[in-house]
Amino acid sequence: MAVLEINFMSRELRRGVPIHMILPNDLAPELMEGNSNFDRPMKTLFLLHGFSGCAMDWALESRVQHLSWKYNMAILSPSGENSFYLNWQGSGGKYQTYVGVELVEYIRKTFGLAKTPKHTYIGGMSMGGFGALHTGLRYPENFSKMFGLSSAMIMKKVKNMKPGFEDSIGDYGYYTRVFGNPEELDYSENNPEYLVKQRKDAGETIQPILMVCGDKDFLIEENREFRDFLQSENVNITYWERPGFHEWKFWNQYLEPAVQWLLK
């Protein structure tokens, strides 16, 4: 099991960026014996952290190393800072393009992985759940499936913001820098609902989506609303609502079932 800390120069972010990566490429034969996951090419999962997190969060808080070797899956986590994995206005802030295009290309070139969408997935929790669903919808040529745990699908909240707004996450200036003009969000590529409608209008089929949320999570209504929207658009959506809160205990409980869902 190789655990890598990678820093490379991102053209989209215009600076050196960190990536944490787990690569099950040196396992002892007895660990692979009888495991059918090693009868196929290695899969790749881009796993995104939440607000105020970093590239190391999944490695420190979850069992990603165990899941990596159990399912023959390279798991890598970039640092998305507090970007919601969207392209901010101005140079050096194209997080969406960084994760959805540049990082995929880098992993292909450097490790020979994620060569086709069939073998490449994206997932995340909270802000990273939003980022995973948005990125997967935006770049279907790179990701065949996507999942979000307790996803921060806060588009409706952002649309209704006015100057002077502030909460525990940020102020009006922060949200407009990330999402753009709230009044234009209904018709912006920063809105996953708009991406779905845009792709459906073009005759495209949306990749399968998994959403998981705790029934006591403060984002439960946002998850239900996005689920209802996807169902109304006839998207292949699997939705699990289970007892739980917005916390690592819940995400650890459902990360492995999410990986199993990806591999079905």
PDB file of C-alpha atoms in Angstrom:
ATOM      1  CA  MET A   1       0.000   0.000   0.000  1.00  0.00           C
ATOM      2  CA  ALA A   2       1.547   3.265  -1.110  1.00  0.00           C
ATOM      3  CA  VAL A   3       0.558   6.489   0.636  1.00  0.00           C
ATOM      4  CA  LEU A   4       1.658   9.530  -1.333  1.00  0.00           C
ATOM      5  CA  GLU A   5       1.822  13.232  -0.595  1.00  0.00           C
ATOM      6  CA  ILE A   6       2.013  14.990  -3.947  1.00  0.00           C
ATOM      7  CA  ASN A   7       2.653  18.634  -4.708  1.00  0.00           C
ATOM      8  CA  PHE A   8       2.565  19.863  -8.273  1.00  0.00           C
ATOM      9  CA  MET A   9       2.185  23.178 -10.036  1.00  0.00           C
ATOM     10  CA  SER A  10      -1.421  23.763 -11.057  1.00  0.00           C
ATOM     11  CA  ARG A  11      -1.939  25.906 -14.131  1.00  0.00           C
ATOM     12  CA  GLU A  12      -5.568  26.548 -13.117  1.00  0.00           C
ATOM     13  CA  LEU A  13      -4.782  27.667  -9.555  1.00  0.00           C
ATOM     14  CA  ARG A  14      -1.419  29.164 -10.527  1.00  0.00           C
ATOM     15  CA  ARG A  15       0.426  27.747  -7.538  1.00  0.00           C
ATOM     16  CA  GLY A  16       1.697  24.541  -6.037  1.00  0.00           C
ATOM     17  CA  VAL A  17      -1.134  22.336  -4.769  1.00  0.00           C
ATOM     18  CA  PRO A  18      -1.206  19.345  -2.378  1.00  0.00           C
ATOM     19  CA  ILE A  19      -2.830  15.980  -3.058  1.00  0.00           C
ATOM     20  CA  HIS A  20      -3.129  13.020  -0.707  1.00  0.00           C
ATOM     21  CA  MET A  21      -3.252   9.694  -2.546  1.00  0.00           C
ATOM     22  CA  ILE A  22      -3.583   6.040  -1.560  1.00  0.00           C
ATOM     23  CA  LEU A  23      -2.440   3.511  -4.128  1.00  0.00           C
ATOM     24  CA  PRO A  24      -2.929  -0.251  -3.545  1.00  0.00           C
ATOM     25  CA  ASN A  25      -0.180  -1.259  -5.965  1.00  0.00           C
ATOM     26  CA  ASP A  26       2.188  -3.252  -3.726  1.00  0.00           C
ATOM     27  CA  LEU A  27      -0.065  -5.540  -1.707  1.00  0.00           C
ATOM     28  CA  ALA A  28       1.122  -8.923  -0.487  1.00  0.00           C
ATOM     29  CA  PRO A  29      -0.347 -11.820  -2.533  1.00  0.00           C
ATOM     30  CA  GLU A  30      -2.299 -13.121   0.453  1.00  0.00           C
ATOM     31  CA  LEU A  31      -4.200  -9.811   0.666  1.00  0.00           C
ATOM     32  CA  MET A  32      -5.338 -10.131  -2.943  1.00  0.00           C
ATOM     33  CA  GLU A  33      -6.083 -13.857  -2.937  1.00  0.00           C
ATOM     34  CA  GLY A  34      -9.778 -14.556  -3.414  1.00  0.00           C
ATOM     35  CA  ASN A  35     -10.587 -10.862  -3.920  1.00  0.00           C
ATOM     36  CA  SER A  36     -12.349 -10.477  -7.266  1.00  0.00           C
ATOM     37  CA  ASN A  37     -11.643  -6.726  -7.254  1.00  0.00           C
ATOM     38  CA  PHE A  38      -8.095  -7.584  -8.330  1.00  0.00           C
ATOM     39  CA  ASP A  39      -9.382  -9.412 -11.404  1.00  0.00           C
ATOM     40  CA  ARG A  40     -10.113  -6.059 -13.063  1.00  0.00           C
ATOM     41  CA  PRO A  41      -8.190  -2.809 -13.667  1.00  0.00           C
ATOM     42  CA  MET A  42      -7.720  -0.508 -10.677  1.00  0.00           C
ATOM     43  CA  LYS A  43     -10.503   2.035 -10.211  1.00  0.00           C
ATOM     44  CA  THR A  44      -9.913   5.670  -9.190  1.00  0.00           C
ATOM     45  CA  LEU A  45     -11.998   7.715  -6.761  1.00  0.00           C
ATOM     46  CA  PHE A  46     -11.591  11.468  -6.420  1.00  0.00           C
ATOM     47  CA  LEU A  47     -12.748  12.120  -2.841  1.00  0.00           C
ATOM     48  CA  LEU A  48     -13.478  15.718  -1.843  1.00  0.00           C
ATOM     49  CA  HIS A  49     -13.339  17.269   1.641  1.00  0.00           C
ATOM     50  CA  GLY A  50     -15.776  19.681   3.264  1.00  0.00           C
ATOM     51  CA  PHE A  51     -15.735  23.344   4.217  1.00  0.00           C
ATOM     52  CA  SER A  52     -12.675  24.407   6.262  1.00  0.00           C
ATOM     53  CA  GLY A  53     -11.090  21.030   5.482  1.00  0.00           C
ATOM     54  CA  CYS A  54      -7.983  19.994   3.597  1.00  0.00           C
ATOM     55  CA  ALA A  55      -6.532  17.211   1.455  1.00  0.00           C
ATOM     56  CA  MET A  56      -5.673  15.151   4.555  1.00  0.00           C
ATOM     57  CA  ASP A  57      -9.171  15.049   6.063  1.00  0.00           C
ATOM     58  CA  TRP A  58     -10.269  11.703   4.627  1.00  0.00           C
ATOM     59  CA  ALA A  59      -6.948  10.068   5.501  1.00  0.00           C
ATOM     60  CA  LEU A  60      -7.115  11.290   9.101  1.00  0.00           C
ATOM     61  CA  GLU A  61     -10.820  10.808   9.787  1.00  0.00           C
ATOM     62  CA  SER A  62     -11.849   7.723   7.792  1.00  0.00           C
ATOM     63  CA  ARG A  63     -10.832   4.190   6.735  1.00  0.00           C
ATOM     64  CA  VAL A  64      -9.904   5.109   3.182  1.00  0.00           C
ATOM     65  CA  GLN A  65      -6.664   3.127   3.330  1.00  0.00           C
ATOM     66  CA  HIS A  66      -8.539  -0.066   4.212  1.00  0.00           C
ATOM     67  CA  LEU A  67     -11.141   0.587   1.514  1.00  0.00           C
ATOM     68  CA  SER A  68      -8.439   1.264  -1.051  1.00  0.00           C
ATOM     69  CA  TRP A  69      -6.848  -2.177  -0.774  1.00  0.00           C
ATOM     70  CA  LYS A  70     -10.140  -3.989  -0.161  1.00  0.00           C
ATOM     71  CA  TYR A  71     -11.678  -2.699  -3.394  1.00  0.00           C
ATOM     72  CA  ASN A  72      -8.522  -2.208  -5.513  1.00  0.00           C
ATOM     73  CA  MET A  73      -9.191   1.499  -5.788  1.00  0.00           C
ATOM     74  CA  ALA A  74      -6.813   4.440  -5.923  1.00  0.00           C
ATOM     75  CA  ILE A  75      -8.252   7.161  -3.706  1.00  0.00           C
ATOM     76  CA  LEU A  76      -7.016  10.721  -4.000  1.00  0.00           C
ATOM     77  CA  SER A  77      -8.062  13.860  -2.196  1.00  0.00           C
ATOM     78  CA  PRO A  78      -7.145  17.323  -3.477  1.00  0.00           C
ATOM     79  CA  SER A  79      -7.339  20.500  -1.443  1.00  0.00           C
ATOM     80  CA  GLY A  80     -10.356  22.524  -2.491  1.00  0.00           C
ATOM     81  CA  GLU A  81      -9.960  25.118   0.258  1.00  0.00           C
ATOM     82  CA  ASN A  82     -13.380  26.784   0.796  1.00  0.00           C
ATOM     83  CA  SER A  83     -14.169  26.994  -2.900  1.00  0.00           C
ATOM     84  CA  PHE A  84     -17.189  24.686  -3.197  1.00  0.00           C
ATOM     85  CA  TYR A  85     -15.042  23.354  -6.069  1.00  0.00           C
ATOM     86  CA  LEU A  86     -16.306  26.094  -8.379  1.00  0.00           C
ATOM     87  CA  ASN A  87     -14.472  28.507 -10.653  1.00  0.00           C
ATOM     88  CA  TRP A  88     -14.136  31.804  -8.823  1.00  0.00           C
ATOM     89  CA  GLN A  89     -13.916  35.065 -10.686  1.00  0.00           C
ATOM     90  CA  GLY A  90     -10.377  36.230 -11.371  1.00  0.00           C
ATOM     91  CA  SER A  91      -7.174  34.312 -11.961  1.00  0.00           C
ATOM     92  CA  GLY A  92      -5.885  31.582  -9.669  1.00  0.00           C
ATOM     93  CA  GLY A  93      -9.300  30.371  -8.534  1.00  0.00           C
ATOM     94  CA  LYS A  94     -10.479  27.850 -11.120  1.00  0.00           C
ATOM     95  CA  TYR A  95     -11.108  25.018  -8.645  1.00  0.00           C
ATOM     96  CA  GLN A  96     -13.774  23.374 -10.811  1.00  0.00           C
ATOM     97  CA  THR A  97     -11.481  23.064 -13.807  1.00  0.00           C
ATOM     98  CA  TYR A  98      -8.592  22.056 -11.569  1.00  0.00           C
ATOM     99  CA  VAL A  99     -10.431  19.061 -10.074  1.00  0.00           C
ATOM    100  CA  GLY A 100     -12.589  18.097 -13.028  1.00  0.00           C
ATOM    101  CA  VAL A 101     -10.026  18.414 -15.809  1.00  0.00           C
ATOM    102  CA  GLU A 102      -6.460  19.273 -14.817  1.00  0.00           C
ATOM    103  CA  LEU A 103      -6.164  16.817 -11.935  1.00  0.00           C
ATOM    104  CA  VAL A 104      -7.708  13.998 -13.971  1.00  0.00           C
ATOM    105  CA  GLU A 105      -5.201  14.667 -16.746  1.00  0.00           C
ATOM    106  CA  TYR A 106      -2.337  14.737 -14.232  1.00  0.00           C
ATOM    107  CA  ILE A 107      -3.330  11.385 -12.711  1.00  0.00           C
ATOM    108  CA  ARG A 108      -3.641   9.844 -16.165  1.00  0.00           C
ATOM    109  CA  LYS A 109      -0.257  11.115 -17.268  1.00  0.00           C
ATOM    110  CA  THR A 110       1.628  10.399 -14.035  1.00  0.00           C
ATOM    111  CA  PHE A 111       0.074   7.136 -12.831  1.00  0.00           C
ATOM    112  CA  GLY A 112      -1.742   5.704 -15.851  1.00  0.00           C
ATOM    113  CA  LEU A 113      -5.030   5.723 -13.927  1.00  0.00           C
ATOM    114  CA  ALA A 114      -8.488   7.238 -14.557  1.00  0.00           C
ATOM    115  CA  LYS A 115      -8.019   6.744 -18.289  1.00  0.00           C
ATOM    116  CA  THR A 116     -11.728   6.273 -18.956  1.00  0.00           C
ATOM    117  CA  PRO A 117     -14.881   7.408 -17.134  1.00  0.00           C
ATOM    118  CA  LYS A 118     -15.794   3.737 -16.667  1.00  0.00           C
ATOM    119  CA  HIS A 119     -12.966   3.416 -14.140  1.00  0.00           C
ATOM    120  CA  THR A 120     -13.254   6.884 -12.596  1.00  0.00           C
ATOM    121  CA  TYR A 121     -15.598   8.178  -9.912  1.00  0.00           C
ATOM    122  CA  ILE A 122     -16.011  11.273  -7.756  1.00  0.00           C
ATOM    123  CA  GLY A 123     -17.503  11.658  -4.280  1.00  0.00           C
ATOM    124  CA  GLY A 124     -17.367  13.863  -1.226  1.00  0.00           C
ATOM    125  CA  MET A 125     -19.033  15.047   1.927  1.00  0.00           C
ATOM    126  CA  SER A 126     -20.753  18.331   2.805  1.00  0.00           C
ATOM    127  CA  MET A 127     -19.135  21.031   0.635  1.00  0.00           C
ATOM    128  CA  GLY A 128     -17.279  18.179  -1.045  1.00  0.00           C
ATOM    129  CA  GLY A 129     -20.601  16.468  -1.718  1.00  0.00           C
ATOM    130  CA  PHE A 130     -21.761  19.544  -3.589  1.00  0.00           C
ATOM    131  CA  GLY A 131     -18.414  19.635  -5.374  1.00  0.00           C
ATOM    132  CA  ALA A 132     -18.614  15.959  -6.346  1.00  0.00           C
ATOM    133  CA  LEU A 133     -22.125  16.200  -7.770  1.00  0.00           C
ATOM    134  CA  HIS A 134     -21.425  19.472  -9.554  1.00  0.00           C
ATOM    135  CA  THR A 135     -18.091  18.295 -10.988  1.00  0.00           C
ATOM    136  CA  GLY A 136     -19.515  14.954 -12.076  1.00  0.00           C
ATOM    137  CA  LEU A 137     -22.399  16.682 -13.824  1.00  0.00           C
ATOM    138  CA  ARG A 138     -20.097  19.192 -15.487  1.00  0.00           C
ATOM    139  CA  TYR A 139     -17.559  16.633 -16.751  1.00  0.00           C
ATOM    140  CA  PRO A 140     -19.354  13.404 -17.711  1.00  0.00           C
ATOM    141  CA  GLU A 141     -16.472  12.618 -20.045  1.00  0.00           C
ATOM    142  CA  ASN A 142     -14.307  12.035 -16.963  1.00  0.00           C
ATOM    143  CA  PHE A 143     -16.611  10.539 -14.300  1.00  0.00           C
ATOM    144  CA  SER A 144     -19.082   7.674 -14.733  1.00  0.00           C
ATOM    145  CA  LYS A 145     -20.681   7.866 -11.275  1.00  0.00           C
ATOM    146  CA  MET A 146     -20.822  10.335  -8.397  1.00  0.00           C
ATOM    147  CA  PHE A 147     -21.920  10.374  -4.782  1.00  0.00           C
ATOM    148  CA  GLY A 148     -22.470  12.968  -2.085  1.00  0.00           C
ATOM    149  CA  LEU A 149     -22.675  12.439   1.668  1.00  0.00           C
ATOM    150  CA  SER A 150     -24.596  15.192   3.503  1.00  0.00           C
ATOM    151  CA  SER A 151     -24.136  17.347   0.424  1.00  0.00           C
ATOM    152  CA  ALA A 152     -24.288  21.132   0.834  1.00  0.00           C
ATOM    153  CA  MET A 153     -26.839  21.717  -1.939  1.00  0.00           C
ATOM    154  CA  ILE A 154     -27.393  25.318  -0.846  1.00  0.00           C
ATOM    155  CA  MET A 155     -28.344  26.827  -4.206  1.00  0.00           C
ATOM    156  CA  LYS A 156     -31.768  28.009  -2.997  1.00  0.00           C
ATOM    157  CA  LYS A 157     -30.221  29.662   0.055  1.00  0.00           C
ATOM    158  CA  VAL A 158     -27.659  31.452  -2.091  1.00  0.00           C
ATOM    159  CA  LYS A 159     -30.280  32.589  -4.634  1.00  0.00           C
ATOM    160  CA  ASN A 160     -32.168  34.420  -1.890  1.00  0.00           C
ATOM    161  CA  MET A 161     -29.151  36.225  -0.396  1.00  0.00           C
ATOM    162  CA  LYS A 162     -29.058  40.008  -0.274  1.00  0.00           C
ATOM    163  CA  PRO A 163     -26.198  42.428   0.460  1.00  0.00           C
ATOM    164  CA  GLY A 164     -25.422  42.395   4.169  1.00  0.00           C
ATOM    165  CA  PHE A 165     -26.119  38.678   4.554  1.00  0.00           C
ATOM    166  CA  GLU A 166     -23.776  36.772   6.875  1.00  0.00           C
ATOM    167  CA  ASP A 167     -23.810  33.374   8.571  1.00  0.00           C
ATOM    168  CA  SER A 168     -21.307  31.070  10.287  1.00  0.00           C
ATOM    169  CA  ILE A 169     -19.790  30.107   6.934  1.00  0.00           C
ATOM    170  CA  GLY A 170     -19.292  33.483   5.306  1.00  0.00           C
ATOM    171  CA  ASP A 171     -20.736  36.821   4.300  1.00  0.00           C
ATOM    172  CA  TYR A 172     -22.402  38.084   1.140  1.00  0.00           C
ATOM    173  CA  GLY A 173     -19.022  38.879  -0.395  1.00  0.00           C
ATOM    174  CA  TYR A 174     -17.812  35.303   0.120  1.00  0.00           C
ATOM    175  CA  TYR A 175     -20.907  33.692  -1.376  1.00  0.00           C
ATOM    176  CA  THR A 176     -20.925  35.995  -4.404  1.00  0.00           C
ATOM    177  CA  ARG A 177     -17.232  35.346  -5.000  1.00  0.00           C
ATOM    178  CA  VAL A 178     -17.899  31.590  -4.965  1.00  0.00           C
ATOM    179  CA  PHE A 179     -21.303  31.322  -6.673  1.00  0.00           C
ATOM    180  CA  GLY A 180     -21.482  34.573  -8.625  1.00  0.00           C
ATOM    181  CA  ASN A 181     -24.438  36.949  -8.627  1.00  0.00           C
ATOM    182  CA  PRO A 182     -27.239  35.262  -6.609  1.00  0.00           C
ATOM    183  CA  GLU A 183     -29.865  36.715  -8.946  1.00  0.00           C
ATOM    184  CA  GLU A 184     -28.285  34.861 -11.868  1.00  0.00           C
ATOM    185  CA  LEU A 185     -27.785  31.482 -10.187  1.00  0.00           C
ATOM    186  CA  ASP A 186     -30.846  29.911 -11.826  1.00  0.00           C
ATOM    187  CA  TYR A 187     -29.047  30.211 -15.168  1.00  0.00           C
ATOM    188  CA  SER A 188     -25.479  29.665 -14.048  1.00  0.00           C
ATOM    189  CA  GLU A 189     -23.226  26.637 -14.520  1.00  0.00           C
ATOM    190  CA  ASN A 190     -22.439  27.004 -10.813  1.00  0.00           C
ATOM    191  CA  ASN A 191     -25.898  25.558 -10.179  1.00  0.00           C
ATOM    192  CA  PRO A 192     -26.115  21.736 -10.493  1.00  0.00           C
ATOM    193  CA  GLU A 193     -29.816  22.010 -11.348  1.00  0.00           C
ATOM    194  CA  TYR A 194     -28.986  24.192 -14.338  1.00  0.00           C
ATOM    195  CA  LEU A 195     -26.358  21.687 -15.484  1.00  0.00           C
ATOM    196  CA  VAL A 196     -28.905  18.862 -15.353  1.00  0.00           C
ATOM    197  CA  LYS A 197     -31.448  20.844 -17.381  1.00  0.00           C
ATOM    198  CA  GLN A 198     -28.790  21.959 -19.858  1.00  0.00           C
ATOM    199  CA  ARG A 199     -27.610  18.400 -20.446  1.00  0.00           C
ATOM    200  CA  LYS A 200     -31.145  17.022 -20.655  1.00  0.00           C
ATOM    201  CA  ASP A 201     -32.040  19.678 -23.245  1.00  0.00           C
ATOM    202  CA  ALA A 202     -29.016  18.505 -25.244  1.00  0.00           C
ATOM    203  CA  GLY A 203     -30.355  14.955 -25.174  1.00  0.00           C
ATOM    204  CA  GLU A 204     -27.688  13.644 -22.805  1.00  0.00           C
ATOM    205  CA  THR A 205     -28.168  10.923 -20.204  1.00  0.00           C
ATOM    206  CA  ILE A 206     -27.072  11.896 -16.693  1.00  0.00           C
ATOM    207  CA  GLN A 207     -24.713   9.465 -14.957  1.00  0.00           C
ATOM    208  CA  PRO A 208     -25.993   7.585 -11.874  1.00  0.00           C
ATOM    209  CA  ILE A 209     -25.991   9.640  -8.664  1.00  0.00           C
ATOM    210  CA  LEU A 210     -26.009   8.487  -5.031  1.00  0.00           C
ATOM    211  CA  MET A 211     -27.038  10.847  -2.235  1.00  0.00           C
ATOM    212  CA  VAL A 212     -26.855   9.923   1.454  1.00  0.00           C
ATOM    213  CA  CYS A 213     -27.928  12.161   4.329  1.00  0.00           C
ATOM    214  CA  GLY A 214     -28.705  11.824   8.023  1.00  0.00           C
ATOM    215  CA  ASP A 215     -32.265  12.512   9.095  1.00  0.00           C
ATOM    216  CA  LYS A 216     -30.987  14.963  11.750  1.00  0.00           C
ATOM    217  CA  ASP A 217     -28.470  16.650   9.469  1.00  0.00           C
ATOM    218  CA  PHE A 218     -28.943  20.425   9.213  1.00  0.00           C
ATOM    219  CA  LEU A 219     -28.753  19.994   5.415  1.00  0.00           C
ATOM    220  CA  ILE A 220     -31.493  17.361   5.202  1.00  0.00           C
ATOM    221  CA  GLU A 221     -34.062  19.637   3.542  1.00  0.00           C
ATOM    222  CA  GLU A 222     -31.551  20.733   0.903  1.00  0.00           C
ATOM    223  CA  ASN A 223     -30.805  17.080   0.141  1.00  0.00           C
ATOM    224  CA  ARG A 224     -34.489  16.209  -0.109  1.00  0.00           C
ATOM    225  CA  GLU A 225     -35.128  19.142  -2.436  1.00  0.00           C
ATOM    226  CA  PHE A 226     -32.286  18.152  -4.776  1.00  0.00           C
ATOM    227  CA  ARG A 227     -33.442  14.522  -4.694  1.00  0.00           C
ATOM    228  CA  ASP A 228     -36.949  15.625  -5.687  1.00  0.00           C
ATOM    229  CA  PHE A 229     -35.537  17.758  -8.492  1.00  0.00           C
ATOM    230  CA  LEU A 230     -33.466  14.861  -9.869  1.00  0.00           C
ATOM    231  CA  GLN A 231     -36.452  12.536  -9.708  1.00  0.00           C
ATOM    232  CA  SER A 232     -38.585  15.089 -11.551  1.00  0.00           C
ATOM    233  CA  GLU A 233     -35.936  15.125 -14.300  1.00  0.00           C
ATOM    234  CA  ASN A 234     -35.907  11.300 -14.460  1.00  0.00           C
ATOM    235  CA  VAL A 235     -32.262  11.142 -13.394  1.00  0.00           C
ATOM    236  CA  ASN A 236     -30.930   7.806 -12.145  1.00  0.00           C
ATOM    237  CA  ILE A 237     -30.804   8.853  -8.466  1.00  0.00           C
ATOM    238  CA  THR A 238     -30.300   6.540  -5.489  1.00  0.00           C
ATOM    239  CA  TYR A 239     -31.182   8.254  -2.228  1.00  0.00           C
ATOM    240  CA  TRP A 240     -30.538   6.940   1.277  1.00  0.00           C
ATOM    241  CA  GLU A 241     -31.864   8.818   4.277  1.00  0.00           C
ATOM    242  CA  ARG A 242     -30.629   7.237   7.488  1.00  0.00           C
ATOM    243  CA  PRO A 243     -30.452   8.110  11.207  1.00  0.00           C
ATOM    244  CA  GLY A 244     -27.567  10.464  11.787  1.00  0.00           C
ATOM    245  CA  PHE A 245     -26.074  13.924  12.023  1.00  0.00           C
ATOM    246  CA  HIS A 246     -23.616  16.057  10.045  1.00  0.00           C
ATOM    247  CA  GLU A 247     -20.504  14.345  11.399  1.00  0.00           C
ATOM    248  CA  TRP A 248     -17.682  11.940  10.642  1.00  0.00           C
ATOM    249  CA  LYS A 249     -19.418   9.096  12.459  1.00  0.00           C
ATOM    250  CA  PHE A 250     -22.152   9.186   9.814  1.00  0.00           C
ATOM    251  CA  TRP A 251     -19.807   9.648   6.848  1.00  0.00           C
ATOM    252  CA  ASN A 252     -17.612   6.763   7.994  1.00  0.00           C
ATOM    253  CA  GLN A 253     -20.682   4.579   8.305  1.00  0.00           C
ATOM    254  CA  TYR A 254     -21.735   5.181   4.696  1.00  0.00           C
ATOM    255  CA  LEU A 255     -18.450   5.656   2.845  1.00  0.00           C
ATOM    256  CA  GLU A 256     -17.993   1.927   2.256  1.00  0.00           C
ATOM    257  CA  PRO A 257     -21.592   1.365   1.105  1.00  0.00           C
ATOM    258  CA  ALA A 258     -21.068   4.308  -1.274  1.00  0.00           C
ATOM    259  CA  VAL A 259     -17.931   2.641  -2.666  1.00  0.00           C
ATOM    260  CA  GLN A 260     -19.845  -0.612  -3.065  1.00  0.00           C
ATOM    261  CA  TRP A 261     -22.576   1.276  -4.924  1.00  0.00           C
ATOM    262  CA  LEU A 262     -19.952   2.751  -7.275  1.00  0.00           C
ATOM    263  CA  LEU A 263     -18.690  -0.721  -8.150  1.00  0.00           C
ATOM    264  CA  LYS A 264     -22.068  -2.261  -8.915  1.00  0.00           C
TER     265      LYS A 264
END
